[in-house]
Short mmCIF file of N, CA and C in Angstrom, two decimals:
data_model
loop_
_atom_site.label_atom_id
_atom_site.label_comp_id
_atom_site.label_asym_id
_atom_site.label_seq_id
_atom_site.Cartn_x
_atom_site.Cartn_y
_atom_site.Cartn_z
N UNK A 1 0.85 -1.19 0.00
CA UNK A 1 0.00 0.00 0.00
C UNK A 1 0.88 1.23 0.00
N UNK A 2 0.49 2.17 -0.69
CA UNK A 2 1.26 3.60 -1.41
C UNK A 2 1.63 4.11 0.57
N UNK A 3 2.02 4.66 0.48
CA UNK A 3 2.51 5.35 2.49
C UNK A 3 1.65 6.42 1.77
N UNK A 4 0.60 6.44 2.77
CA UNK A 4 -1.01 7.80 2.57
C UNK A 4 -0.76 9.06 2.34
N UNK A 5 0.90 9.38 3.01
CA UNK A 5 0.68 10.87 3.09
C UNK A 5 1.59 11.22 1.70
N UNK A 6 2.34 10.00 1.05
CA UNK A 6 3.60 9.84 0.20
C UNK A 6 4.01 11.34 -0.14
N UNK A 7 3.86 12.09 -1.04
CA UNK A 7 4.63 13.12 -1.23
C UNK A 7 4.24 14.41 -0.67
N UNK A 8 3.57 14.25 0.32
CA UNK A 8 3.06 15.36 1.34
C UNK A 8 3.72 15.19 2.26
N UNK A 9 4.80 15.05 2.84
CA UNK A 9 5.85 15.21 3.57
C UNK A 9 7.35 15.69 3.09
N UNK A 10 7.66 16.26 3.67
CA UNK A 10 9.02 17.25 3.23
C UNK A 10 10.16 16.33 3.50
N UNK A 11 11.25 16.26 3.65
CA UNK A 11 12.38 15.63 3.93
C UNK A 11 13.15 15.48 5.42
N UNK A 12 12.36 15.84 6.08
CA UNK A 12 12.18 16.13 7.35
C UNK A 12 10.84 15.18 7.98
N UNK A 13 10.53 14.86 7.22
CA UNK A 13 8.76 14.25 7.16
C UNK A 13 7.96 15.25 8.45
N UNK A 14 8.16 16.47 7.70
CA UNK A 14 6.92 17.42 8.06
C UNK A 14 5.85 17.14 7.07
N UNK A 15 4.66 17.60 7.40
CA UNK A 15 3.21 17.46 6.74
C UNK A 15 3.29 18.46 6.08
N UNK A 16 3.72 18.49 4.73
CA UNK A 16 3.58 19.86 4.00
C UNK A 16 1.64 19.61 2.96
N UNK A 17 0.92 18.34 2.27
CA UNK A 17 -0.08 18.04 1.80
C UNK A 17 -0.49 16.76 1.81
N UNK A 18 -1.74 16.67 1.92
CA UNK A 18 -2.56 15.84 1.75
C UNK A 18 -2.02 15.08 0.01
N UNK A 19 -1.79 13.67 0.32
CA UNK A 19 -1.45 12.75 -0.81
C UNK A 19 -3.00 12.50 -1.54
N UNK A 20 -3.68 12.85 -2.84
CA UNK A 20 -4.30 12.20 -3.39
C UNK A 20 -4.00 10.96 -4.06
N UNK A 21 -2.91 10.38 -4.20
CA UNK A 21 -2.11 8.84 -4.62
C UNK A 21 -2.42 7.91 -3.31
N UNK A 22 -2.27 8.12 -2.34
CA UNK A 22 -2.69 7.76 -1.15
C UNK A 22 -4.01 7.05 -0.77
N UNK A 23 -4.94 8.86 -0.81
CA UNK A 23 -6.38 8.45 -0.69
C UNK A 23 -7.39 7.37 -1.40
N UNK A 24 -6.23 7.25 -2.91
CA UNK A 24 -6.66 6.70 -3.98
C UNK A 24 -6.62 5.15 -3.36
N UNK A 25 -4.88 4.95 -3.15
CA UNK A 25 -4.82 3.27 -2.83
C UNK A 25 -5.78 2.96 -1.41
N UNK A 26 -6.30 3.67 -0.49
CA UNK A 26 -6.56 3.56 0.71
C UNK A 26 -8.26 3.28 -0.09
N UNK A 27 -8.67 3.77 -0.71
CA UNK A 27 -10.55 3.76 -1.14
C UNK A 27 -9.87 2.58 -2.18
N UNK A 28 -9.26 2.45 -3.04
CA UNK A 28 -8.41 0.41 -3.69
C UNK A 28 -8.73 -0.14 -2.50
N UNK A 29 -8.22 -0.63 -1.73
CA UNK A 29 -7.99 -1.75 -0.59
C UNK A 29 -9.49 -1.83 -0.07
N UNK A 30 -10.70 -0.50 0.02
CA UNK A 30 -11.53 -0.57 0.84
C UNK A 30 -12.61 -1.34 -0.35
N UNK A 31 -12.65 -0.83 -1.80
CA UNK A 31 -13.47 -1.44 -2.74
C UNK A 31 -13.20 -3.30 -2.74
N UNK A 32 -11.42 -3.50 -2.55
CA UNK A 32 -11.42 -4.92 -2.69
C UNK A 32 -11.86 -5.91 -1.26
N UNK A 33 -12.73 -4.83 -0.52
CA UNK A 33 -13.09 -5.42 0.94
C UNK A 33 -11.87 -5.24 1.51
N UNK A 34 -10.85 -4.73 1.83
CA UNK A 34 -9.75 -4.80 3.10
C UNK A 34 -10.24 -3.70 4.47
N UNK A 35 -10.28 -3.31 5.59
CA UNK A 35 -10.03 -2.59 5.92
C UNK A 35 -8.86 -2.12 5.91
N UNK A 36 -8.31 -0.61 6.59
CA UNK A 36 -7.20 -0.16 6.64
C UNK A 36 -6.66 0.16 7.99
N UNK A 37 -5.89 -0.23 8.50
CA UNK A 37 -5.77 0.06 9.57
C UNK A 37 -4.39 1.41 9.71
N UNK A 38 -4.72 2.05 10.50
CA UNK A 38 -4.08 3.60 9.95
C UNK A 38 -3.46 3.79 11.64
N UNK A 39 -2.10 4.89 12.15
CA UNK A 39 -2.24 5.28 13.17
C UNK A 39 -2.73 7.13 13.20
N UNK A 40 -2.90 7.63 14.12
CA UNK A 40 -3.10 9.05 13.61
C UNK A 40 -3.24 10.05 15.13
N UNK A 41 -3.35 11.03 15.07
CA UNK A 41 -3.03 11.68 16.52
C UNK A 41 -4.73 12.07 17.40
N UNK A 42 -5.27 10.95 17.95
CA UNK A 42 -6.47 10.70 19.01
C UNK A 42 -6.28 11.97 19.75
N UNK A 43 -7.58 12.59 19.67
CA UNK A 43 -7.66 13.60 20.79
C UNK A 43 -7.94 13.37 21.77
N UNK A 44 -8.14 12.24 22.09
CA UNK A 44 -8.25 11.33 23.69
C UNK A 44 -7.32 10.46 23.65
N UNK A 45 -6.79 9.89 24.64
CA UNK A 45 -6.81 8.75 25.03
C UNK A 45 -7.22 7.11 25.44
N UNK A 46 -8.50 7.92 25.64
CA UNK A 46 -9.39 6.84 26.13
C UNK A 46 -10.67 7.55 26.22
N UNK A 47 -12.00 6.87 26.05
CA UNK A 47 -13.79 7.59 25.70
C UNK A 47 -13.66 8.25 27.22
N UNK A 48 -14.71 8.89 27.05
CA UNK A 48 -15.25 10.35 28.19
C UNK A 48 -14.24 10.69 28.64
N UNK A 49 -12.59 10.92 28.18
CA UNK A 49 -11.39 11.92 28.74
C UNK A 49 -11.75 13.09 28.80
N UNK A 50 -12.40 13.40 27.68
CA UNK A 50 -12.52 14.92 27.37
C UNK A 50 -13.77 15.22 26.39
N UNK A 51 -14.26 16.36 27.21
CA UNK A 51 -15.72 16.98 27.04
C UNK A 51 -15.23 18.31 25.84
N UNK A 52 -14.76 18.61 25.63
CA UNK A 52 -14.67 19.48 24.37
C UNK A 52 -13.66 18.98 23.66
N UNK A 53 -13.62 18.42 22.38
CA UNK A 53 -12.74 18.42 21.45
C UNK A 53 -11.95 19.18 20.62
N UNK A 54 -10.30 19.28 20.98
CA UNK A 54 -9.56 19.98 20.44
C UNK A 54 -9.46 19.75 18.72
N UNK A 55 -9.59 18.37 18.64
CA UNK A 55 -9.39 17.48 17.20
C UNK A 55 -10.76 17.26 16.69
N UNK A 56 -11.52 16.59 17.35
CA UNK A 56 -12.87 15.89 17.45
C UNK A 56 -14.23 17.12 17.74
N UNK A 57 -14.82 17.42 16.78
CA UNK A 57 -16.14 17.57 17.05
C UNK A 57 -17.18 16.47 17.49
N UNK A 58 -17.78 16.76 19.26
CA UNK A 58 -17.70 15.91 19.81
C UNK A 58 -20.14 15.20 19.43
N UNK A 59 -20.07 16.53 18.59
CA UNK A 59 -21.52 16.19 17.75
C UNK A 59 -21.74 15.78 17.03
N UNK A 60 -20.70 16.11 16.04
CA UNK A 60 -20.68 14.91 14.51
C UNK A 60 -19.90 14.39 14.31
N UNK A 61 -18.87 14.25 15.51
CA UNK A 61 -17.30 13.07 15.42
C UNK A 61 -16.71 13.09 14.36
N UNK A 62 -16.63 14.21 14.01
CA UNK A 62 -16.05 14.55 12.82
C UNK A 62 -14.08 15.06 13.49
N UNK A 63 -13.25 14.54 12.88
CA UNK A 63 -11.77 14.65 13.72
C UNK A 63 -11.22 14.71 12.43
N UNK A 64 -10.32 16.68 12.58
CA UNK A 64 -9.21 16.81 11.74
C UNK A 64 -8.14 17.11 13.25
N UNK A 65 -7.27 16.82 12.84
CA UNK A 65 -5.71 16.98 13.27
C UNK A 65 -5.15 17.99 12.26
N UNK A 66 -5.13 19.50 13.09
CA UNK A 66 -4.65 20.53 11.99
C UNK A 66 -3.38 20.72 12.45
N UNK A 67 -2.45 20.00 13.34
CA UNK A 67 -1.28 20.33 13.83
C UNK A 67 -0.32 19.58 13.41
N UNK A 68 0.74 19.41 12.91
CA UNK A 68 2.07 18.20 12.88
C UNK A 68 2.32 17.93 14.04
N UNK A 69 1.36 16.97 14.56
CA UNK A 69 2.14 16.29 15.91
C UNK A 69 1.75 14.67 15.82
N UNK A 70 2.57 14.20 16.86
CA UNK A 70 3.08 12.61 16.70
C UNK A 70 1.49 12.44 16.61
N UNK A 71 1.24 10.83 15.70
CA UNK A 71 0.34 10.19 16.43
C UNK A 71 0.39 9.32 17.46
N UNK A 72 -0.67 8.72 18.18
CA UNK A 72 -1.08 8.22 19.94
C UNK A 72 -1.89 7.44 19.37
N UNK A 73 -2.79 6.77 18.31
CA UNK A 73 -3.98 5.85 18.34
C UNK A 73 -3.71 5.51 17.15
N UNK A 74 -4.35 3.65 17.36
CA UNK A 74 -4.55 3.12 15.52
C UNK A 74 -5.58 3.18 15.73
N UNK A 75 -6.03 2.98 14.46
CA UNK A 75 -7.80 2.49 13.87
C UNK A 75 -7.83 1.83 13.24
N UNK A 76 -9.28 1.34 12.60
CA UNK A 76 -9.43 1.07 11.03
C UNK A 76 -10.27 1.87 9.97
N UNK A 77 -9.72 2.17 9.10
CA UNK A 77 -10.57 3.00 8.17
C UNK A 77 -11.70 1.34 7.10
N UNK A 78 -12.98 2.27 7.09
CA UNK A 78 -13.80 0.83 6.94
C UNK A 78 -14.58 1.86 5.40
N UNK A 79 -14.50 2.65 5.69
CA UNK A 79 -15.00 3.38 4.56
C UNK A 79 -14.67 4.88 4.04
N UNK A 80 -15.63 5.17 3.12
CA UNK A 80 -15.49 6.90 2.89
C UNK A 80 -16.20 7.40 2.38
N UNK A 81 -16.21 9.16 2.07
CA UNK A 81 -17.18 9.81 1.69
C UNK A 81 -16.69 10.68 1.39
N UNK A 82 -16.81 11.18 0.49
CA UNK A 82 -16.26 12.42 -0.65
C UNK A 82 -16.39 13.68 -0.38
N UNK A 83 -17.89 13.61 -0.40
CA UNK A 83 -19.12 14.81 -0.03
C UNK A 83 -19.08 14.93 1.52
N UNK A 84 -18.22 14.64 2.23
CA UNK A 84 -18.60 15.33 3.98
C UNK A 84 -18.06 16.18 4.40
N UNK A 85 -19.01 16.92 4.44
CA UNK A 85 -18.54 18.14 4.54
C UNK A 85 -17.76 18.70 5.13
N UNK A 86 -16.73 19.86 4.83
CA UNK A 86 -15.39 20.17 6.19
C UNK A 86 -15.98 20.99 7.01
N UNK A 87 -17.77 21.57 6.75
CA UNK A 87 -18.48 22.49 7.87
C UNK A 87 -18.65 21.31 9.08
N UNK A 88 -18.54 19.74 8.71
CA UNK A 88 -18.57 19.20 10.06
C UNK A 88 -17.72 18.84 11.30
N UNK A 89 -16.52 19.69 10.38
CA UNK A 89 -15.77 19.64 11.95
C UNK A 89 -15.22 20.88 12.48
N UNK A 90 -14.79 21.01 13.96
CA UNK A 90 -14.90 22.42 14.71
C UNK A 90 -14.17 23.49 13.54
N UNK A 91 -15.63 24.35 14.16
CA UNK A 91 -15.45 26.15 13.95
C UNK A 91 -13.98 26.49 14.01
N UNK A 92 -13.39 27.00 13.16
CA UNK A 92 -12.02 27.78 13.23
C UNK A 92 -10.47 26.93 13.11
N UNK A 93 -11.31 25.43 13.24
CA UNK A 93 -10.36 24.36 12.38
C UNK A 93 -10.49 23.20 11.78
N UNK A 94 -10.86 23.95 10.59
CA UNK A 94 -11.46 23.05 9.54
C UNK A 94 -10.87 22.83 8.57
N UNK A 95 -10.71 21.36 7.60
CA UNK A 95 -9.80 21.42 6.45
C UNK A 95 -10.16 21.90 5.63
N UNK A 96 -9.08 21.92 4.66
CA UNK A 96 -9.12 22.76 3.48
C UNK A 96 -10.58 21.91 2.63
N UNK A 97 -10.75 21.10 2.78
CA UNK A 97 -11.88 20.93 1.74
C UNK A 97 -12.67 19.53 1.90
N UNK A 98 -14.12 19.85 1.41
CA UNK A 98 -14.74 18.24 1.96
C UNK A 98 -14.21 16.81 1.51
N UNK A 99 -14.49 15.63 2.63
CA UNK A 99 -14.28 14.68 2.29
C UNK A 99 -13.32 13.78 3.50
N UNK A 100 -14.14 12.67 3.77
CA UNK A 100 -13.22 12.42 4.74
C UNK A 100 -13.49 10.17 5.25
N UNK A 101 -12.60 10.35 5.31
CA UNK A 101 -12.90 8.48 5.33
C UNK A 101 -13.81 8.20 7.09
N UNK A 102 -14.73 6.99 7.00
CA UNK A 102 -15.84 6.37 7.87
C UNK A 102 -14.15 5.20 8.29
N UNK A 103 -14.42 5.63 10.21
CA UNK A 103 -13.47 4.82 10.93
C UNK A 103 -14.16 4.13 11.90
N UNK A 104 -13.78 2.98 12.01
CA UNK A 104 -14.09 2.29 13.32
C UNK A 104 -12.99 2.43 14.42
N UNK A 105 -13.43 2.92 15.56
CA UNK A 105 -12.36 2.76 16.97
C UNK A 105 -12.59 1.83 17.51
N UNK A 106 -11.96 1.12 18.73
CA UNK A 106 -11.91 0.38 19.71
C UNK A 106 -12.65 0.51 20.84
N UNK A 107 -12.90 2.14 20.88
CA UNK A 107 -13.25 2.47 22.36
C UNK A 107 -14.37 2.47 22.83
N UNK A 108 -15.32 1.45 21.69
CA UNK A 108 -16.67 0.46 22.84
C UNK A 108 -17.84 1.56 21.81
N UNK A 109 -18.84 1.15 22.08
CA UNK A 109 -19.86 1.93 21.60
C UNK A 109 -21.58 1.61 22.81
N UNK A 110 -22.16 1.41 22.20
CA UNK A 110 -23.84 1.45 23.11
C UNK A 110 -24.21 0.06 22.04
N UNK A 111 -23.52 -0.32 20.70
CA UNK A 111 -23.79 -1.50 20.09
C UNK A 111 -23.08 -2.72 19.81
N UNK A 112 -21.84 -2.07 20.12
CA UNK A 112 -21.12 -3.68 20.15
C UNK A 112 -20.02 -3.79 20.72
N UNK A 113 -21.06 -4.27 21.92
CA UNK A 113 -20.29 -4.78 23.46
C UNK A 113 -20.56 -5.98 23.34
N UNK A 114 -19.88 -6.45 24.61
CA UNK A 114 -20.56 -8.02 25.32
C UNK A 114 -20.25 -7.94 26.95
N UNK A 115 -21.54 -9.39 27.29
CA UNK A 115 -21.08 -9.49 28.79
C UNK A 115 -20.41 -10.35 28.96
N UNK A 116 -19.41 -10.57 30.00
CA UNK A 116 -18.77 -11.20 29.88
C UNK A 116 -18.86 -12.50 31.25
N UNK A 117 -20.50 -12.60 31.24
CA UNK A 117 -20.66 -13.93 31.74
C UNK A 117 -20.96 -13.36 33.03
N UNK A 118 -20.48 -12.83 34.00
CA UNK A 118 -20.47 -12.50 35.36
C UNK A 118 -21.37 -10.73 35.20
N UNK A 119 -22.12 -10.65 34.29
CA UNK A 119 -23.23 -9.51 34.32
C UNK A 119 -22.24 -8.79 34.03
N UNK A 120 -20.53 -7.94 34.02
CA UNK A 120 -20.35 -7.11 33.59
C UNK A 120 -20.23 -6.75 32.18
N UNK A 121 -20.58 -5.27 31.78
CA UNK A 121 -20.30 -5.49 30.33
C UNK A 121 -18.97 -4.97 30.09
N UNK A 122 -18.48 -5.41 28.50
CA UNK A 122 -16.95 -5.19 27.72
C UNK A 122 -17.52 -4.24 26.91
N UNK A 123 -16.17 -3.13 27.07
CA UNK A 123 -16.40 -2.01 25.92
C UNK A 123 -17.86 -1.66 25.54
N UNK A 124 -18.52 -1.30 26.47
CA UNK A 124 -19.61 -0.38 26.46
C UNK A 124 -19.78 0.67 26.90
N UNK A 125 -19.47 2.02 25.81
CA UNK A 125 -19.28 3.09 26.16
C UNK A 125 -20.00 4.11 25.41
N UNK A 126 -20.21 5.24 25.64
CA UNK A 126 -21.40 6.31 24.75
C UNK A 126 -20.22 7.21 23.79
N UNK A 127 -19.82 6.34 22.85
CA UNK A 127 -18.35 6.93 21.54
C UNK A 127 -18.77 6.80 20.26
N UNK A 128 -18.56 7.68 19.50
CA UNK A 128 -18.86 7.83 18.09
C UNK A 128 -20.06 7.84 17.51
N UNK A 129 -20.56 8.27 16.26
CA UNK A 129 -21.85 8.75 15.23
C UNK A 129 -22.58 7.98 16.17
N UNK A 130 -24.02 8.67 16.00
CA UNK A 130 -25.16 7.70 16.70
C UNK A 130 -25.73 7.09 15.79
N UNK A 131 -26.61 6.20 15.95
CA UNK A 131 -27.29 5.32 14.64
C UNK A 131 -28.60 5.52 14.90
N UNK A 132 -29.80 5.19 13.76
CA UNK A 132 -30.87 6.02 14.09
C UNK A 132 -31.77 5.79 16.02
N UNK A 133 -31.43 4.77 16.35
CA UNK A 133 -32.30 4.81 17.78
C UNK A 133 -31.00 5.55 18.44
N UNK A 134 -30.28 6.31 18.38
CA UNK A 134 -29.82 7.61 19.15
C UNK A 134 -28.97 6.93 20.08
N UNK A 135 -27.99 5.12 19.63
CA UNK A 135 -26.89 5.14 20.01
C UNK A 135 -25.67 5.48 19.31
N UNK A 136 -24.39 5.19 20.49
CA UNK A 136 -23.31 5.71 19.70
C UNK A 136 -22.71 4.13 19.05
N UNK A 137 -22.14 4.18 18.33
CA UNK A 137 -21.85 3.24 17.58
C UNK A 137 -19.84 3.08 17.47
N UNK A 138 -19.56 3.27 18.33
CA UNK A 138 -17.68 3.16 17.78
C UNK A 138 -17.11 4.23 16.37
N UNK A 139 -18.16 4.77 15.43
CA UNK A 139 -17.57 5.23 14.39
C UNK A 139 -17.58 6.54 14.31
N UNK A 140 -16.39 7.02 13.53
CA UNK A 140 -16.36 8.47 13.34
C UNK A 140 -16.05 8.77 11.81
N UNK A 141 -15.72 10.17 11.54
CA UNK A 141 -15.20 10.61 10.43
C UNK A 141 -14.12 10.90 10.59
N UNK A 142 -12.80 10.96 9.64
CA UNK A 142 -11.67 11.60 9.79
C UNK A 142 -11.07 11.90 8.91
N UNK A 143 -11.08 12.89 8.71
CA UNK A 143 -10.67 14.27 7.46
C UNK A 143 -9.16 13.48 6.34
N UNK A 144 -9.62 13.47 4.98
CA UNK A 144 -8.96 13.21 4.30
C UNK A 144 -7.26 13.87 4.99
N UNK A 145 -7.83 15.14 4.88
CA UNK A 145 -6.50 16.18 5.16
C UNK A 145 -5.68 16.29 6.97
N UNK A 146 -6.62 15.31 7.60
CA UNK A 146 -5.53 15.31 8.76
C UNK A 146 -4.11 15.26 9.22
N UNK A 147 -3.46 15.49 9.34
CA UNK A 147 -2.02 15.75 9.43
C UNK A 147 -1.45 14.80 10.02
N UNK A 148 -2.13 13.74 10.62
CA UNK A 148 -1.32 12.80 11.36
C UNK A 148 -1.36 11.25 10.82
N UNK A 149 -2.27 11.22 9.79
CA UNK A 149 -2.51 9.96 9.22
C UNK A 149 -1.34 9.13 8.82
N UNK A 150 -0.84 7.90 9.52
CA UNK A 150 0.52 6.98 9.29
C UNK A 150 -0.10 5.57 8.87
N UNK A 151 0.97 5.31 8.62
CA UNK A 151 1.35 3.90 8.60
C UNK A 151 -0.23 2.71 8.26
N UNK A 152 -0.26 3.33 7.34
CA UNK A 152 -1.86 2.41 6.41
C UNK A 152 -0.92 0.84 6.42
N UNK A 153 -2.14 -0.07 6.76
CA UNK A 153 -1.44 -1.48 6.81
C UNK A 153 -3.26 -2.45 5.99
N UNK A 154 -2.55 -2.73 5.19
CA UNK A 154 -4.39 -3.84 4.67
C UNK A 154 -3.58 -5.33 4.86
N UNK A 155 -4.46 -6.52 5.26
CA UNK A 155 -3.91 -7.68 5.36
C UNK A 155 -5.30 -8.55 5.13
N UNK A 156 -4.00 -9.35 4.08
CA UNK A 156 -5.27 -10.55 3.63
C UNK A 156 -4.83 -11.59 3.87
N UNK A 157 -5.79 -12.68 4.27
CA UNK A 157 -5.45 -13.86 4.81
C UNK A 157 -6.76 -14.84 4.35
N UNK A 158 -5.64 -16.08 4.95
CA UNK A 158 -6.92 -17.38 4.58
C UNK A 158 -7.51 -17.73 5.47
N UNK A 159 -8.41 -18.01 6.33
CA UNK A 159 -8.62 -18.94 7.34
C UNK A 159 -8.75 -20.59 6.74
N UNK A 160 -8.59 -20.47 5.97
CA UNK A 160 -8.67 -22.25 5.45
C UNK A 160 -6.80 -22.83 5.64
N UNK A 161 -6.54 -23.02 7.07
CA UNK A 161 -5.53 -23.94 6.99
C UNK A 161 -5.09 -24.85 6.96
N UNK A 162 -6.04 -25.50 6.19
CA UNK A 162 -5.83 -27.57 5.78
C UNK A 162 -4.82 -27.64 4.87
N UNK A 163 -4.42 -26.91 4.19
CA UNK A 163 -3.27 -27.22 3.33
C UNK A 163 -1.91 -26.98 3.33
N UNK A 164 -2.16 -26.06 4.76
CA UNK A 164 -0.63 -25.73 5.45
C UNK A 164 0.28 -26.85 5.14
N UNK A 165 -0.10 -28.15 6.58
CA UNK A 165 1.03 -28.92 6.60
C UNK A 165 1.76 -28.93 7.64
N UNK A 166 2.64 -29.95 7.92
CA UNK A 166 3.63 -29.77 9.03
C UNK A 166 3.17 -29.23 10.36
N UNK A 167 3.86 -29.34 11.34
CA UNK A 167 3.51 -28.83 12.70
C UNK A 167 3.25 -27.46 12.72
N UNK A 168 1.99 -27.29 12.46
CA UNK A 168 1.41 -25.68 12.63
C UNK A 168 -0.14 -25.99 13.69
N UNK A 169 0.32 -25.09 14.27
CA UNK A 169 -1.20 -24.81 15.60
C UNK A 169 -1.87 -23.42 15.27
N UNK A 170 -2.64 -23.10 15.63
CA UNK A 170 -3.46 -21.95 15.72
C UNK A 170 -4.61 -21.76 17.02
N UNK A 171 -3.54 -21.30 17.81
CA UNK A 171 -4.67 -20.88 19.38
C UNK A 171 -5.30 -19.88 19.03
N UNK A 172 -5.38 -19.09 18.32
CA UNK A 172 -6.08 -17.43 18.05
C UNK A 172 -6.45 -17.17 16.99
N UNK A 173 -7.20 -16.45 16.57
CA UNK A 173 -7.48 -15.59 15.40
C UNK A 173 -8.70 -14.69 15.61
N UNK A 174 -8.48 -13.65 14.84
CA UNK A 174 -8.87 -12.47 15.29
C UNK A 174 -9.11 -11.81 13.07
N UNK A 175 -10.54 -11.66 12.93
CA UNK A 175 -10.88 -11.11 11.98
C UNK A 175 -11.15 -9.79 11.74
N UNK A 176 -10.11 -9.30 12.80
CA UNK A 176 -10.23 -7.59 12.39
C UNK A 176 -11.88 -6.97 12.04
#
């Protein structure tokens, strides 16, 4: 996969533009079904840290990163949208122009949790877009043009391992 930000970084790998070669292979991988898994600079840490969003408009979860600073969080990018608008993220820092890829986070939603047997629940938390009965769902938007977008990774695999062979085990797997 093309590196997202490819010739929008200076030699210094400052964020000088947004890669359209990038955006291109990143919406490739999502048409051939891959997700993308991306790192990029989280304006939290962790859900309910913080009640106003520096990055994150915290109404339409809409998150640009207008600063060159490290990223702190992976994701997966699961989709996108051309047309979204850059009026949906905060007043006075907004990107240069609409359009911005559909992410899934980790950090729990109101729809897909679990209990984990003993009545408590896993990763159930009030984070990202709501869905029409007015929960939050894990997903956000995040601005084509964010400044912190790294290290895009797509991985394809088989789960059919009968033809491996030889001493191979498999305690885990995990379908992203």
């Amino acid at each position: 996969l093309l590196e997202f930000t490819g010739k929008g970084k200076d030699a210094n790998r400052k964020y000088e533009s947004t890669s359209q070669e990038g955006i291109n292979a990143v919406k490739s991988e999502l048409m051939k079904g891959h997700g993308v898994s991306i790192g990029f600079k989280g304006d939290t840490s962790k859900p309910g840290e913080v009640e106003t969003g520096k990055y994150l408009n915290l109404e339409t979860w809409a998150h640009y990163t207008y600063e060159d600073v490290q990223q702190s969080h992976a994701v997966c990018i699961i989709g996108w949208d051309d047309n979204y608008s850059a009026e949906n993220f905060n007043e006075g820092h907004r990107p240069p122009a609409d359009g911005a890829f559909l992410v899934k986070n980790s950090w729990g939603s109101e729809t897909d949790w679990y209990d984990n047997g003993t009545g408590t629940t896993i990763n159930k938390n009030k984070w990202g877009v709501k869905n029409e009965q007015g929960q939050h769902t894990g997903y956000f938007y995040l601005s084509y043009y964010d400044k912190t977008i790294m290290n895009p990774e797509t991985v394809v695999f088989d789960d059919d391992i009968v033809g491996v062979g030889g001493n191979f085990n498999v305690f885990a797997y995990d379908y992203m």
